[in-house]
Amino acid sequence: MLGPPGAGKGTQARLLQERYGARQISTGDILRRHREQGTELGVRAREYMDRGALVPDSLIIEMMAGELHGGSGFILDGFPRTVAQADALDGLLERLEQPLTAVILFESDRDQLVRRLSSRWTNPRSGRTYNAQSDPPRVAGIDDQDGGELIQRPDDQPATVQKRLAVYDEQTAPLIDYYRDHGYLAAVDAMRPIDDVAAEIARLLGARPAA
Ligand code: AP5
């Protein structure tokens, strides 16, 4: 899943996981769990995440080497985010003998992204997100599934969102050409309603629901 902050990568990765059984691996969620647990990685990641910068490649690549293993497929959400991470992923997948199926690019409108993130509510335990405008929980501030409290992410403050968008343009957008050149890129219009985007991704992947 490749796209700017707020484009809906996590929303769609979770739907694909529920409907088709492939495991969602979100680097953002993993890093937030490390922060919660106060691990050394979590402590080091915090200073970058809070100012909207990327966590250094060496830390991310080491973390992902521990997360990826063979077996059934997985959906990468928020990784890779730099060309160095993409090169490392190629090596990891080769070792696992698990080829990349596709890279889904979330094509997005900037103003709408900022609006989406300012009305996003997140379950800090599962990473599941809601949106006060487009996808509200049944009870405001409460997760439909576990009944626990929803929060607003500190890096969803407008100034930090602008920084994250600039970082995306500078460090992550070069991956669009990288994956187009390698023949993996498939684009979706991420500004359409959630279910329409999901249907388009399923169509692109030729996905069938899990038995
Ligand atoms: P991360 O958590 O990965 O954040 P992000 O990539 O900025 O993506 P977001 O989670 O903000 O957005 P999303 O596209 O998943 O949108 P969502 O589905 O929630 O990373 C956070 C930080 O961790 C980074 O800044 C960096 O510091 C660090 N990090 C993570 N990975 C790293 C890496 N590989 N390398 C280095 N550092 C890394 O949707 C957003 C909102 O819109 C929700 O409210 C949702 O309900 C709503 N919505 C979704 N789809 C639609 C739709 N179609 N229509 C209307 N509303 C919608």
PDB file of N, CA and C and ligand atoms in Angstrom, residues 3-11 14 27-29 31-32 48-49 52-55 60 77-81 85 116-117 119-121 129-131 134-135 153 155-156 164 190-194 197, ligand 1:
ATOM      1  N   GLY A   3       1.076   5.426  -0.498  1.00  0.00           N
ATOM      2  CA  GLY A   3       0.283   6.647  -0.627  1.00  0.00           C
ATOM      3  C   GLY A   3       0.541   7.568   0.552  1.00  0.00           C
ATOM      4  N   PRO A   4       0.125   8.821   0.428  1.00  0.00           N
ATOM      5  CA  PRO A   4       0.399   9.805   1.477  1.00  0.00           C
ATOM      6  C   PRO A   4      -0.392   9.550   2.749  1.00  0.00           C
ATOM      7  N   PRO A   5      -0.031  10.231   3.849  1.00  0.00           N
ATOM      8  CA  PRO A   5      -0.766  10.116   5.098  1.00  0.00           C
ATOM      9  C   PRO A   5      -2.249  10.408   4.866  1.00  0.00           C
ATOM     10  N   GLY A   6      -3.104   9.559   5.435  1.00  0.00           N
ATOM     11  CA  GLY A   6      -4.541   9.817   5.363  1.00  0.00           C
ATOM     12  C   GLY A   6      -5.203   9.312   4.095  1.00  0.00           C
ATOM     13  N   ALA A   7      -4.441   8.679   3.203  1.00  0.00           N
ATOM     14  CA  ALA A   7      -5.021   8.248   1.925  1.00  0.00           C
ATOM     15  C   ALA A   7      -5.943   7.044   2.092  1.00  0.00           C
ATOM     16  N   GLY A   8      -5.821   6.346   3.247  1.00  0.00           N
ATOM     17  CA  GLY A   8      -6.710   5.202   3.487  1.00  0.00           C
ATOM     18  C   GLY A   8      -5.998   3.858   3.400  1.00  0.00           C
ATOM     19  N   LYS A   9      -4.672   3.858   3.492  1.00  0.00           N
ATOM     20  CA  LYS A   9      -3.904   2.606   3.383  1.00  0.00           C
ATOM     21  C   LYS A   9      -4.302   1.629   4.499  1.00  0.00           C
ATOM     22  N   GLY A  10      -4.320   2.138   5.728  1.00  0.00           N
ATOM     23  CA  GLY A  10      -4.643   1.278   6.871  1.00  0.00           C
ATOM     24  C   GLY A  10      -6.082   0.765   6.781  1.00  0.00           C
ATOM     25  N   THR A  11      -7.012   1.647   6.406  1.00  0.00           N
ATOM     26  CA  THR A  11      -8.424   1.251   6.270  1.00  0.00           C
ATOM     27  C   THR A  11      -8.550   0.103   5.273  1.00  0.00           C
ATOM     28  N   ARG A  14      -6.833  -3.259   6.393  1.00  0.00           N
ATOM     29  CA  ARG A  14      -7.641  -4.004   7.375  1.00  0.00           C
ATOM     30  C   ARG A  14      -8.815  -4.714   6.688  1.00  0.00           C
ATOM     31  N   THR A  27       3.792  -0.704   9.547  1.00  0.00           N
ATOM     32  CA  THR A  27       4.971  -0.241  10.295  1.00  0.00           C
ATOM     33  C   THR A  27       4.586   0.823  11.323  1.00  0.00           C
ATOM     34  N   GLY A  28       3.615   1.678  10.985  1.00  0.00           N
ATOM     35  CA  GLY A  28       3.179   2.699  11.939  1.00  0.00           C
ATOM     36  C   GLY A  28       2.609   2.053  13.203  1.00  0.00           C
ATOM     37  N   ASP A  29       1.737   1.040  13.026  1.00  0.00           N
ATOM     38  CA  ASP A  29       1.139   0.368  14.191  1.00  0.00           C
ATOM     39  C   ASP A  29       2.214  -0.343  15.017  1.00  0.00           C
ATOM     40  N   LEU A  31       5.387   0.413  15.264  1.00  0.00           N
ATOM     41  CA  LEU A  31       6.188   1.421  15.979  1.00  0.00           C
ATOM     42  C   LEU A  31       5.409   1.983  17.169  1.00  0.00           C
ATOM     43  N   ARG A  32       4.103   2.213  16.988  1.00  0.00           N
ATOM     44  CA  ARG A  32       3.307   2.747  18.108  1.00  0.00           C
ATOM     45  C   ARG A  32       3.231   1.726  19.247  1.00  0.00           C
ATOM     46  N   TYR A  48      11.277  10.937  16.127  1.00  0.00           N
ATOM     47  CA  TYR A  48      11.036  11.145  14.693  1.00  0.00           C
ATOM     48  C   TYR A  48       9.534  11.247  14.432  1.00  0.00           C
ATOM     49  N   MET A  49       8.769  10.313  15.011  1.00  0.00           N
ATOM     50  CA  MET A  49       7.327  10.258  14.725  1.00  0.00           C
ATOM     51  C   MET A  49       6.633  11.534  15.188  1.00  0.00           C
ATOM     52  N   GLY A  52       6.874  14.198  12.728  1.00  0.00           N
ATOM     53  CA  GLY A  52       6.415  13.886  11.371  1.00  0.00           C
ATOM     54  C   GLY A  52       7.517  13.447  10.437  1.00  0.00           C
ATOM     55  N   ALA A  53       8.702  13.116  10.999  1.00  0.00           N
ATOM     56  CA  ALA A  53       9.821  12.656  10.164  1.00  0.00           C
ATOM     57  C   ALA A  53       9.800  11.135  10.068  1.00  0.00           C
ATOM     58  N   LEU A  54      10.531  10.594   9.104  1.00  0.00           N
ATOM     59  CA  LEU A  54      10.634   9.138   9.012  1.00  0.00           C
ATOM     60  C   LEU A  54      11.639   8.619  10.031  1.00  0.00           C
ATOM     61  N   VAL A  55      11.346   7.456  10.575  1.00  0.00           N
ATOM     62  CA  VAL A  55      12.296   6.760  11.444  1.00  0.00           C
ATOM     63  C   VAL A  55      13.433   6.257  10.543  1.00  0.00           C
ATOM     64  N   ILE A  60      14.121   0.622  10.720  1.00  0.00           N
ATOM     65  CA  ILE A  60      12.919   0.050  10.093  1.00  0.00           C
ATOM     66  C   ILE A  60      13.258  -1.280   9.413  1.00  0.00           C
ATOM     67  N   ASP A  77       1.657  -2.182   4.821  1.00  0.00           N
ATOM     68  CA  ASP A  77       0.964  -0.892   4.957  1.00  0.00           C
ATOM     69  C   ASP A  77       1.951   0.091   5.583  1.00  0.00           C
ATOM     70  N   GLY A  78       2.465   1.022   4.759  1.00  0.00           N
ATOM     71  CA  GLY A  78       3.402   2.018   5.289  1.00  0.00           C
ATOM     72  C   GLY A  78       4.861   1.603   5.160  1.00  0.00           C
ATOM     73  N   PHE A  79       5.129   0.567   4.437  1.00  0.00           N
ATOM     74  CA  PHE A  79       6.495   0.090   4.190  1.00  0.00           C
ATOM     75  C   PHE A  79       6.515  -0.536   2.818  1.00  0.00           C
ATOM     76  N   PRO A  80       7.502  -0.295   1.983  1.00  0.00           N
ATOM     77  CA  PRO A  80       8.631   0.604   2.194  1.00  0.00           C
ATOM     78  C   PRO A  80       8.246   2.073   1.976  1.00  0.00           C
ATOM     79  N   ARG A  81       9.072   2.945   2.517  1.00  0.00           N
ATOM     80  CA  ARG A  81       8.805   4.380   2.430  1.00  0.00           C
ATOM     81  C   ARG A  81       9.977   5.158   1.867  1.00  0.00           C
ATOM     82  N   GLN A  85      14.585   1.351   1.683  1.00  0.00           N
ATOM     83  CA  GLN A  85      13.693   0.330   2.252  1.00  0.00           C
ATOM     84  C   GLN A  85      13.163  -0.595   1.160  1.00  0.00           C
ATOM     85  N   ARG A 116      -9.388  14.764   6.327  1.00  0.00           N
ATOM     86  CA  ARG A 116      -9.592  13.398   6.823  1.00  0.00           C
ATOM     87  C   ARG A 116      -8.820  13.165   8.120  1.00  0.00           C
ATOM     88  N   LEU A 117      -7.570  13.629   8.144  1.00  0.00           N
ATOM     89  CA  LEU A 117      -6.745  13.334   9.324  1.00  0.00           C
ATOM     90  C   LEU A 117      -7.206  14.121  10.532  1.00  0.00           C
ATOM     91  N   SER A 119     -10.201  14.651  11.296  1.00  0.00           N
ATOM     92  CA  SER A 119     -11.404  14.024  11.870  1.00  0.00           C
ATOM     93  C   SER A 119     -11.227  12.511  12.046  1.00  0.00           C
ATOM     94  N   ARG A 120      -9.960  12.053  12.049  1.00  0.00           N
ATOM     95  CA  ARG A 120      -9.705  10.624  12.269  1.00  0.00           C
ATOM     96  C   ARG A 120      -9.706  10.303  13.769  1.00  0.00           C
ATOM     97  N   TRP A 121     -10.312   9.186  14.130  1.00  0.00           N
ATOM     98  CA  TRP A 121     -10.259   8.645  15.493  1.00  0.00           C
ATOM     99  C   TRP A 121      -9.693   7.239  15.397  1.00  0.00           C
ATOM    100  N   THR A 129      -9.153   2.494  12.477  1.00  0.00           N
ATOM    101  CA  THR A 129      -9.494   3.914  12.450  1.00  0.00           C
ATOM    102  C   THR A 129     -10.957   4.132  12.080  1.00  0.00           C
ATOM    103  N   TYR A 130     -11.459   5.265  12.532  1.00  0.00           N
ATOM    104  CA  TYR A 130     -12.799   5.733  12.165  1.00  0.00           C
ATOM    105  C   TYR A 130     -12.640   7.166  11.672  1.00  0.00           C
ATOM    106  N   ASN A 131     -13.742   7.704  11.164  1.00  0.00           N
ATOM    107  CA  ASN A 131     -13.697   9.107  10.771  1.00  0.00           C
ATOM    108  C   ASN A 131     -15.009   9.778  11.153  1.00  0.00           C
ATOM    109  N   SER A 134     -16.775  10.612   7.676  1.00  0.00           N
ATOM    110  CA  SER A 134     -17.113   9.635   6.635  1.00  0.00           C
ATOM    111  C   SER A 134     -17.366   8.222   7.148  1.00  0.00           C
ATOM    112  N   ASP A 135     -16.878   7.913   8.356  1.00  0.00           N
ATOM    113  CA  ASP A 135     -16.973   6.519   8.829  1.00  0.00           C
ATOM    114  C   ASP A 135     -17.007   6.511  10.358  1.00  0.00           C
ATOM    115  N   ARG A 153      -4.606  10.831  17.106  1.00  0.00           N
ATOM    116  CA  ARG A 153      -3.155  10.666  17.104  1.00  0.00           C
ATOM    117  C   ARG A 153      -2.460  12.023  17.208  1.00  0.00           C
ATOM    118  N   ASP A 155       0.261  13.003  15.980  1.00  0.00           N
ATOM    119  CA  ASP A 155       0.840  13.476  14.710  1.00  0.00           C
ATOM    120  C   ASP A 155      -0.238  13.829  13.682  1.00  0.00           C
ATOM    121  N   ASP A 156      -1.517  13.845  14.083  1.00  0.00           N
ATOM    122  CA  ASP A 156      -2.575  14.318  13.189  1.00  0.00           C
ATOM    123  C   ASP A 156      -2.877  15.805  13.384  1.00  0.00           C
ATOM    124  N   ARG A 164       4.427  15.770   7.438  1.00  0.00           N
ATOM    125  CA  ARG A 164       4.389  14.385   6.937  1.00  0.00           C
ATOM    126  C   ARG A 164       4.127  14.364   5.435  1.00  0.00           C
ATOM    127  N   ALA A 190      -8.200   7.147  -4.448  1.00  0.00           N
ATOM    128  CA  ALA A 190      -8.425   6.968  -3.008  1.00  0.00           C
ATOM    129  C   ALA A 190      -9.425   7.969  -2.445  1.00  0.00           C
ATOM    130  N   MET A 191      -9.944   8.848  -3.286  1.00  0.00           N
ATOM    131  CA  MET A 191     -10.905   9.848  -2.817  1.00  0.00           C
ATOM    132  C   MET A 191     -12.343   9.358  -2.956  1.00  0.00           C
ATOM    133  N   ARG A 192     -12.520   8.167  -3.505  1.00  0.00           N
ATOM    134  CA  ARG A 192     -13.882   7.611  -3.605  1.00  0.00           C
ATOM    135  C   ARG A 192     -14.273   6.987  -2.263  1.00  0.00           C
ATOM    136  N   PRO A 193     -15.555   6.646  -2.086  1.00  0.00           N
ATOM    137  CA  PRO A 193     -15.978   6.055  -0.793  1.00  0.00           C
ATOM    138  C   PRO A 193     -15.216   4.761  -0.480  1.00  0.00           C
ATOM    139  N   ILE A 194     -15.104   4.449   0.811  1.00  0.00           N
ATOM    140  CA  ILE A 194     -14.278   3.329   1.278  1.00  0.00           C
ATOM    141  C   ILE A 194     -14.610   2.026   0.540  1.00  0.00           C
ATOM    142  N   VAL A 197     -13.354   2.000  -3.082  1.00  0.00           N
ATOM    143  CA  VAL A 197     -11.895   1.805  -3.168  1.00  0.00           C
ATOM    144  C   VAL A 197     -11.576   0.330  -2.927  1.00  0.00           C
TER     145      VAL A 197
HETATM  146  P1  AP5 B   1       1.800   5.644   9.719  1.00  0.00           P
HETATM  147  O1  AP5 B   1       1.031   5.239  10.901  1.00  0.00           O
HETATM  148  O2  AP5 B   1       2.131   4.618   8.680  1.00  0.00           O
HETATM  149  O3  AP5 B   1       1.085   6.903   9.079  1.00  0.00           O
HETATM  150  P2  AP5 B   1       0.870   7.366   7.545  1.00  0.00           P
HETATM  151  O4  AP5 B   1       1.528   6.611   6.460  1.00  0.00           O
HETATM  152  O5  AP5 B   1       1.171   8.782   7.624  1.00  0.00           O
HETATM  153  O6  AP5 B   1      -0.539   6.933   7.250  1.00  0.00           O
HETATM  154  P3  AP5 B   1      -1.786   7.202   8.087  1.00  0.00           P
HETATM  155  O7  AP5 B   1      -1.945   6.120   9.129  1.00  0.00           O
HETATM  156  O8  AP5 B   1      -1.799   8.618   8.601  1.00  0.00           O
HETATM  157  O9  AP5 B   1      -2.911   7.144   6.978  1.00  0.00           O
HETATM  158  P4  AP5 B   1      -3.590   5.959   6.177  1.00  0.00           P
HETATM  159  O10 AP5 B   1      -3.255   6.105   4.731  1.00  0.00           O
HETATM  160  O11 AP5 B   1      -3.332   4.625   6.809  1.00  0.00           O
HETATM  161  O12 AP5 B   1      -5.106   6.391   6.347  1.00  0.00           O
HETATM  162  P5  AP5 B   1      -6.288   5.747   7.219  1.00  0.00           P
HETATM  163  O13 AP5 B   1      -6.706   4.447   6.619  1.00  0.00           O
HETATM  164  O14 AP5 B   1      -6.000   5.797   8.668  1.00  0.00           O
HETATM  165  O15 AP5 B   1       3.203   6.274  10.154  1.00  0.00           O
HETATM  166  C1  AP5 B   1       3.288   7.159  11.252  1.00  0.00           C
HETATM  167  C2  AP5 B   1       4.747   7.522  11.482  1.00  0.00           C
HETATM  168  O16 AP5 B   1       5.517   6.340  11.771  1.00  0.00           O
HETATM  169  C3  AP5 B   1       5.471   8.161  10.275  1.00  0.00           C
HETATM  170  O17 AP5 B   1       5.265   9.554  10.210  1.00  0.00           O
HETATM  171  C4  AP5 B   1       6.943   7.796  10.587  1.00  0.00           C
HETATM  172  O18 AP5 B   1       7.466   8.644  11.593  1.00  0.00           O
HETATM  173  C5  AP5 B   1       6.814   6.394  11.165  1.00  0.00           C
HETATM  174  N1  AP5 B   1       6.909   5.353  10.155  1.00  0.00           N
HETATM  175  C6  AP5 B   1       5.935   4.450   9.799  1.00  0.00           C
HETATM  176  N2  AP5 B   1       6.369   3.635   8.826  1.00  0.00           N
HETATM  177  C7  AP5 B   1       7.651   4.031   8.544  1.00  0.00           C
HETATM  178  C8  AP5 B   1       8.608   3.581   7.610  1.00  0.00           C
HETATM  179  N3  AP5 B   1       8.378   2.555   6.765  1.00  0.00           N
HETATM  180  N4  AP5 B   1       9.808   4.223   7.563  1.00  0.00           N
HETATM  181  C9  AP5 B   1      10.090   5.250   8.415  1.00  0.00           C
HETATM  182  N5  AP5 B   1       9.211   5.719   9.322  1.00  0.00           N
HETATM  183  C10 AP5 B   1       7.989   5.115   9.379  1.00  0.00           C
HETATM  184  O19 AP5 B   1      -7.437   6.812   6.871  1.00  0.00           O
HETATM  185  C11 AP5 B   1      -7.333   8.150   7.326  1.00  0.00           C
HETATM  186  C12 AP5 B   1      -8.721   8.670   7.730  1.00  0.00           C
HETATM  187  O20 AP5 B   1      -9.562   8.759   6.556  1.00  0.00           O
HETATM  188  C13 AP5 B   1      -9.472   7.735   8.693  1.00  0.00           C
HETATM  189  O21 AP5 B   1     -10.230   8.539   9.562  1.00  0.00           O
HETATM  190  C14 AP5 B   1     -10.402   6.909   7.779  1.00  0.00           C
HETATM  191  O22 AP5 B   1     -11.579   6.504   8.443  1.00  0.00           O
HETATM  192  C15 AP5 B   1     -10.711   7.906   6.662  1.00  0.00           C
HETATM  193  N6  AP5 B   1     -10.864   7.275   5.348  1.00  0.00           N
HETATM  194  C16 AP5 B   1     -10.118   6.241   4.846  1.00  0.00           C
HETATM  195  N7  AP5 B   1     -10.518   5.961   3.577  1.00  0.00           N
HETATM  196  C17 AP5 B   1     -11.517   6.856   3.285  1.00  0.00           C
HETATM  197  C18 AP5 B   1     -12.323   7.075   2.116  1.00  0.00           C
HETATM  198  N8  AP5 B   1     -12.179   6.331   1.007  1.00  0.00           N
HETATM  199  N9  AP5 B   1     -13.223   8.080   2.156  1.00  0.00           N
HETATM  200  C19 AP5 B   1     -13.371   8.850   3.270  1.00  0.00           C
HETATM  201  N10 AP5 B   1     -12.650   8.675   4.413  1.00  0.00           N
HETATM  202  C20 AP5 B   1     -11.736   7.695   4.408  1.00  0.00           C
END
